[in-house]
Amino acid sequence: MTEEKKIFNDSGIEIKECYNHENNDFPGEFPYTRGVKKDMYRGRLWTMRQYAGFSTAAESNKRYHYLLSQGTTGLSVAFDLPTQIGYDSDHEFSEGEVGKVGVAIDSLKDIEELFDGILLQDITTSMTINSTASILLAMYIALAKKQNADLTKISGTIQNDILKEYAARGTYIYPPKPSMRIITDIFEYCSKELPKWNTISISGYHIREAGSTAVQELAFTLANGKSYVKAALEKGLDINVFSKRLSFFFNAHNDIFEEVAKFRAARRMWANITKSLGATDPLAQMLRFHTQTGGSTLTAQQADNNIIRVTLQAFSAVLGGTQSLHTNGFDEALSLPTENAARIALRTQQIIGYESGVTNTVDPLAGSYYIESLTNEMEAKAYQYIETIDAMGGSVSAIEQGYIQNEIAKSAYIYQNNIESGEKIIVGVNKFKSNETSINAVFKIDDSIRETQIDKLTKLKLERNSNDVSKSLIELENAAKGDVNLMPFIIDCVEKYATIGEIADVLRNVFGEFKG
C-alpha cells in the first residue's frame, strides 16, 4: 500500500488529513456531516463545471471545446425554454425564446452537433433539464451508442427534479403523478443500463433563487428527495441501488458560515432520512451535491463586485464539501456570460483549489463553536418544515395545496422589504452607490437563431423515414397508456429522429398538462 503523501503549508507546518475533537464525527463515516470521503479534496478536487449553452448547438460546441481547453473537468448544459417545456423551435409558443437562455435542441441531430468532437465516455455531463429530461437523456444515450461507447462507463447527471418546478420555477408539462412515473422509469432504466449515471439532481438551487431562506432551501429540497425515494420504493425499486445515483443541487449565497452549516446539515439529515427509509448500504445514505453560486445575488450595478461575491460563495461550497461546482460569470445580471467572464469564473475555482490551502484538510471549520451550533440549529429548523410537509402527505400534496410556494413567497417578500428599507445592505445597490450603470461587453443572442433551427427541422423531416417515426411514436403512446418503462420507447423515438416536440406531444395527449 502506498504511503499517503504528506502536505505542508508554506511555513513548513504539516497539515493533517483531519482535525478532530472528542465529539466530532469523522469524515467518510455515518452520518457524513463532515464529508462523504475520508480524505475529501486531498484525494481529488471537486469537478469544476461551467454551465454553458446558448443559441445553436454549433455555437455551444465551440464554447465547450474552449472550456475543456481551459481546464474544465465536466460540462454543464443549459437548454432554452422551448426545449425545457417540450416545444420544437418552429412552434408558435417558441417565438422569441429560441436559443435565448440556453441551447436550442429539437432532435438527435442537434445533440450530435452539440457534442461534435467530444467523446461522451471521456467526460461527465450535467444537463439542467426537468420535464423533458427523459427525452434529452435518451438523445445522450443514442449519441453514446453511435460513438460505440460502453454505456456502463457513461457518467453525468440530469436534473430531472419536477417537484421544484411546481414549487418554484414553472417549467413543467405533465401533472405530478405521470411526472413521477417518468422519473422512476428513469431510475429503473439507468440502474440496469447506465449504472454510473446520476438519475436526478434534487434541486434546492431554484427554490433559493425564488426567494427562500437557506433553511427553507434545505428543508424543501430534502422533503422532495424523500418523495422521490418513496415513489421509487412504491415501484418496487431497491433503495440500496437507486439511492446511490441520487444527487443534489444547492445554491451558495454570501453568508459563508450559514452556507457551510447548511451543507453539513444536509449530509447528516439525508443520511438519517435514507436510513429510516431502509437504506443500509453506506453509498445509498450519502448526500452528494453540486453547487452553483447564487445568480440572484448578482447585481447589474457595479458588476465587477460580483467577482468577490462569487468567490465568497464558491469558497463556502468548498468549505462545505461540494462534489461539483459552477461559478457564475460576473456579468450574468446583464447578459449570458462573455468568454472573459466565464474564464474568470473558472479561474476563481482553480485559485481556491490550488492556492487557498482549503483543500489540505477535511472540513476545516469543524469544531468551531459557531459552525457546530449553526449546523445543529439549521437542522432543527429544517426538520420542523419537513414534519409539517409529512403531516400534509408529503411534497406532492404540500405543493398541490400551495404550502411550499407560499412559504417561499413570504420569505422573498421579507427579504426584498429589508433591502428597500436599508436593513439589508447590498453594496452598490442600496449603499456605496456610484454612477456606473453597466459594463461594456455583453453577450447577445441573434433572433435569427429561430430561423436557423426551423430550416434544420424542415430538412430533418424531409430526410428521415417518416413511417419509422410514426410507428415509434404510436408505440410510445401505447406504452404511456400502460405501465411499462417508457425509456426504451423514448430512445427508439429519438433514434428515428423524432423531435422533442413530437415526443412531448404524444405524452401530453396521454397524460394531459398541469395548469398550476
mmCIF file of N, CA and C in Angstrom, residues 438-496:
data_model
loop_
_atom_site.group_PDB
_atom_site.id
_atom_site.type_symbol
_atom_site.label_atom_id
_atom_site.label_comp_id
_atom_site.label_asym_id
_atom_site.label_seq_id
_atom_site.Cartn_x
_atom_site.Cartn_y
_atom_site.Cartn_z
ATOM 1 N N SER A 438 -23.386 50.077 -16.086
ATOM 2 C CA SER A 438 -23.274 48.873 -16.907
ATOM 3 C C SER A 438 -21.811 48.568 -17.170
ATOM 4 N N ILE A 439 -21.572 47.433 -17.808
ATOM 5 C CA ILE A 439 -20.237 47.111 -18.304
ATOM 6 C C ILE A 439 -20.295 47.106 -19.818
ATOM 7 N N ASN A 440 -19.148 47.210 -20.423
ATOM 8 C CA ASN A 440 -19.120 47.406 -21.871
ATOM 9 C C ASN A 440 -19.563 46.184 -22.672
ATOM 10 N N ALA A 441 -18.883 45.060 -22.448
ATOM 11 C CA ALA A 441 -19.125 43.889 -23.307
ATOM 12 C C ALA A 441 -20.259 43.040 -22.747
ATOM 13 N N VAL A 442 -21.309 42.864 -23.530
ATOM 14 C CA VAL A 442 -22.366 41.929 -23.152
ATOM 15 C C VAL A 442 -22.555 40.943 -24.287
ATOM 16 N N PHE A 443 -23.031 39.772 -23.931
ATOM 17 C CA PHE A 443 -23.195 38.703 -24.918
ATOM 18 C C PHE A 443 -24.659 38.628 -25.314
ATOM 19 N N LYS A 444 -24.959 38.834 -26.578
ATOM 20 C CA LYS A 444 -26.348 38.851 -27.027
ATOM 21 C C LYS A 444 -26.597 37.731 -28.031
ATOM 22 N N ILE A 445 -27.833 37.247 -28.030
ATOM 23 C CA ILE A 445 -28.241 36.189 -28.956
ATOM 24 C C ILE A 445 -29.042 36.806 -30.092
ATOM 25 N N ASP A 446 -28.662 36.468 -31.303
ATOM 26 C CA ASP A 446 -29.331 36.961 -32.505
ATOM 27 C C ASP A 446 -30.695 36.277 -32.659
ATOM 28 N N ASP A 447 -31.731 37.061 -32.944
ATOM 29 C CA ASP A 447 -33.072 36.494 -33.121
ATOM 30 C C ASP A 447 -33.182 35.581 -34.345
ATOM 31 N N SER A 448 -32.206 35.644 -35.247
ATOM 32 C CA SER A 448 -32.258 34.793 -36.450
ATOM 33 C C SER A 448 -32.003 33.319 -36.122
ATOM 34 N N ILE A 449 -31.617 33.034 -34.868
ATOM 35 C CA ILE A 449 -31.380 31.649 -34.446
ATOM 36 C C ILE A 449 -32.604 30.790 -34.732
ATOM 37 N N ARG A 450 -33.788 31.334 -34.487
ATOM 38 C CA ARG A 450 -35.007 30.546 -34.688
ATOM 39 C C ARG A 450 -35.149 30.113 -36.144
ATOM 40 N N GLU A 451 -34.834 31.024 -37.068
ATOM 41 C CA GLU A 451 -34.936 30.679 -38.494
ATOM 42 C C GLU A 451 -33.956 29.559 -38.845
ATOM 43 N N THR A 452 -32.752 29.633 -38.255
ATOM 44 C CA THR A 452 -31.751 28.578 -38.484
ATOM 45 C C THR A 452 -32.286 27.232 -38.009
ATOM 46 N N GLN A 453 -32.887 27.223 -36.813
ATOM 47 C CA GLN A 453 -33.430 25.976 -36.270
ATOM 48 C C GLN A 453 -34.599 25.457 -37.099
ATOM 49 N N ILE A 454 -35.448 26.357 -37.571
ATOM 50 C CA ILE A 454 -36.593 25.942 -38.398
ATOM 51 C C ILE A 454 -36.108 25.322 -39.704
ATOM 52 N N ASP A 455 -35.077 25.924 -40.285
ATOM 53 C CA ASP A 455 -34.507 25.355 -41.531
ATOM 54 C C ASP A 455 -33.976 23.942 -41.281
ATOM 55 N N LYS A 456 -33.293 23.762 -40.143
ATOM 56 C CA LYS A 456 -32.751 22.431 -39.809
ATOM 57 C C LYS A 456 -33.879 21.420 -39.593
ATOM 58 N N LEU A 457 -34.965 21.870 -38.943
ATOM 59 C CA LEU A 457 -36.109 20.992 -38.714
ATOM 60 C C LEU A 457 -36.765 20.568 -40.033
ATOM 61 N N THR A 458 -36.936 21.529 -40.928
ATOM 62 C CA THR A 458 -37.551 21.241 -42.237
ATOM 63 C C THR A 458 -36.720 20.207 -42.991
ATOM 64 N N LYS A 459 -35.405 20.411 -42.989
ATOM 65 C CA LYS A 459 -34.503 19.483 -43.678
ATOM 66 C C LYS A 459 -34.563 18.097 -43.041
ATOM 67 N N LEU A 460 -34.566 18.051 -41.708
ATOM 68 C CA LEU A 460 -34.615 16.778 -40.982
ATOM 69 C C LEU A 460 -35.866 15.984 -41.365
ATOM 70 N N LYS A 461 -37.002 16.662 -41.396
ATOM 71 C CA LYS A 461 -38.258 15.969 -41.670
ATOM 72 C C LYS A 461 -38.338 15.447 -43.099
ATOM 73 N N LEU A 462 -37.607 16.076 -43.996
ATOM 74 C CA LEU A 462 -37.548 15.579 -45.376
ATOM 75 C C LEU A 462 -36.625 14.369 -45.494
ATOM 76 N N GLU A 463 -35.568 14.348 -44.666
ATOM 77 C CA GLU A 463 -34.540 13.298 -44.785
ATOM 78 C C GLU A 463 -34.868 12.027 -44.007
ATOM 79 N N ARG A 464 -35.569 12.146 -42.876
ATOM 80 C CA ARG A 464 -35.815 10.982 -42.033
ATOM 81 C C ARG A 464 -36.916 10.097 -42.634
ATOM 82 N N ASN A 465 -37.030 8.882 -42.120
ATOM 83 C CA ASN A 465 -38.073 7.953 -42.570
ATOM 84 C C ASN A 465 -39.337 8.225 -41.752
ATOM 85 N N SER A 466 -40.298 8.911 -42.354
ATOM 86 C CA SER A 466 -41.480 9.345 -41.603
ATOM 87 C C SER A 466 -42.333 8.179 -41.119
ATOM 88 N N ASN A 467 -42.325 7.067 -41.883
ATOM 89 C CA ASN A 467 -43.091 5.890 -41.435
ATOM 90 C C ASN A 467 -42.500 5.313 -40.152
ATOM 91 N N ASP A 468 -41.156 5.247 -40.100
ATOM 92 C CA ASP A 468 -40.489 4.745 -38.891
ATOM 93 C C ASP A 468 -40.778 5.651 -37.694
ATOM 94 N N VAL A 469 -40.772 6.974 -37.940
ATOM 95 C CA VAL A 469 -41.051 7.930 -36.864
ATOM 96 C C VAL A 469 -42.466 7.729 -36.339
ATOM 97 N N SER A 470 -43.446 7.626 -37.256
ATOM 98 C CA SER A 470 -44.848 7.453 -36.859
ATOM 99 C C SER A 470 -45.038 6.173 -36.059
ATOM 100 N N LYS A 471 -44.396 5.109 -36.519
ATOM 101 C CA LYS A 471 -44.520 3.818 -35.830
ATOM 102 C C LYS A 471 -43.965 3.914 -34.398
ATOM 103 N N SER A 472 -42.800 4.542 -34.256
ATOM 104 C CA SER A 472 -42.178 4.682 -32.923
ATOM 105 C C SER A 472 -43.041 5.521 -31.996
ATOM 106 N N LEU A 473 -43.630 6.605 -32.528
ATOM 107 C CA LEU A 473 -44.464 7.474 -31.700
ATOM 108 C C LEU A 473 -45.743 6.756 -31.257
ATOM 109 N N ILE A 474 -46.305 5.923 -32.129
ATOM 110 C CA ILE A 474 -47.505 5.153 -31.765
ATOM 111 C C ILE A 474 -47.168 4.141 -30.672
ATOM 112 N N GLU A 475 -45.996 3.496 -30.796
ATOM 113 C CA GLU A 475 -45.575 2.527 -29.773
ATOM 114 C C GLU A 475 -45.352 3.226 -28.427
ATOM 115 N N LEU A 476 -44.805 4.450 -28.466
ATOM 116 C CA LEU A 476 -44.629 5.224 -27.230
ATOM 117 C C LEU A 476 -45.988 5.558 -26.620
ATOM 118 N N GLU A 477 -46.934 5.951 -27.446
ATOM 119 C CA GLU A 477 -48.277 6.289 -26.947
ATOM 120 C C GLU A 477 -48.923 5.092 -26.260
ATOM 121 N N ASN A 478 -48.814 3.923 -26.873
ATOM 122 C CA ASN A 478 -49.394 2.708 -26.275
ATOM 123 C C ASN A 478 -48.714 2.368 -24.956
ATOM 124 N N ALA A 479 -47.386 2.552 -24.935
ATOM 125 C CA ALA A 479 -46.633 2.275 -23.698
ATOM 126 C C ALA A 479 -47.060 3.231 -22.584
ATOM 127 N N ALA A 480 -47.267 4.513 -22.942
ATOM 128 C CA ALA A 480 -47.664 5.515 -21.940
ATOM 129 C C ALA A 480 -49.047 5.209 -21.368
ATOM 130 N N LYS A 481 -49.909 4.594 -22.176
ATOM 131 C CA LYS A 481 -51.252 4.232 -21.709
ATOM 132 C C LYS A 481 -51.209 3.020 -20.764
ATOM 133 N N GLY A 482 -50.115 2.253 -20.838
ATOM 134 C CA GLY A 482 -49.957 1.101 -19.949
ATOM 135 C C GLY A 482 -49.083 1.457 -18.773
ATOM 136 N N ASP A 483 -48.330 0.463 -18.274
ATOM 137 C CA ASP A 483 -47.483 0.741 -17.113
ATOM 138 C C ASP A 483 -46.057 0.237 -17.302
ATOM 139 N N VAL A 484 -45.633 0.057 -18.573
ATOM 140 C CA VAL A 484 -44.264 -0.395 -18.828
ATOM 141 C C VAL A 484 -43.301 0.789 -18.714
ATOM 142 N N ASN A 485 -42.017 0.482 -18.617
ATOM 143 C CA ASN A 485 -40.992 1.524 -18.550
ATOM 144 C C ASN A 485 -40.922 2.255 -19.896
ATOM 145 N N LEU A 486 -40.999 3.579 -19.851
ATOM 146 C CA LEU A 486 -41.077 4.381 -21.080
ATOM 147 C C LEU A 486 -39.723 4.641 -21.746
ATOM 148 N N MET A 487 -38.624 4.493 -21.003
ATOM 149 C CA MET A 487 -37.324 4.889 -21.547
ATOM 150 C C MET A 487 -36.954 4.170 -22.860
ATOM 151 N N PRO A 488 -37.105 2.840 -22.979
ATOM 152 C CA PRO A 488 -36.743 2.199 -24.257
ATOM 153 C C PRO A 488 -37.546 2.742 -25.444
ATOM 154 N N PHE A 489 -38.795 3.111 -25.200
ATOM 155 C CA PHE A 489 -39.646 3.637 -26.274
ATOM 156 C C PHE A 489 -39.218 5.051 -26.667
ATOM 157 N N ILE A 490 -38.835 5.854 -25.671
ATOM 158 C CA ILE A 490 -38.365 7.215 -25.963
ATOM 159 C C ILE A 490 -37.042 7.160 -26.721
ATOM 160 N N ILE A 491 -36.153 6.259 -26.301
ATOM 161 C CA ILE A 491 -34.872 6.102 -27.003
ATOM 162 C C ILE A 491 -35.112 5.699 -28.454
ATOM 163 N N ASP A 492 -36.044 4.775 -28.676
ATOM 164 C CA ASP A 492 -36.360 4.360 -30.041
ATOM 165 C C ASP A 492 -36.856 5.545 -30.867
ATOM 166 N N CYS A 493 -37.686 6.385 -30.287
ATOM 167 C CA CYS A 493 -38.194 7.569 -30.999
ATOM 168 C C CYS A 493 -37.063 8.512 -31.398
ATOM 169 N N VAL A 494 -36.159 8.808 -30.473
ATOM 170 C CA VAL A 494 -35.097 9.763 -30.798
ATOM 171 C C VAL A 494 -34.125 9.172 -31.818
ATOM 172 N N GLU A 495 -33.913 7.868 -31.757
ATOM 173 C CA GLU A 495 -33.023 7.230 -32.737
ATOM 174 C C GLU A 495 -33.613 7.266 -34.153
ATOM 175 N N LYS A 496 -34.951 7.374 -34.223
ATOM 176 C CA LYS A 496 -35.614 7.522 -35.536
ATOM 177 C C LYS A 496 -35.692 8.997 -35.935
#
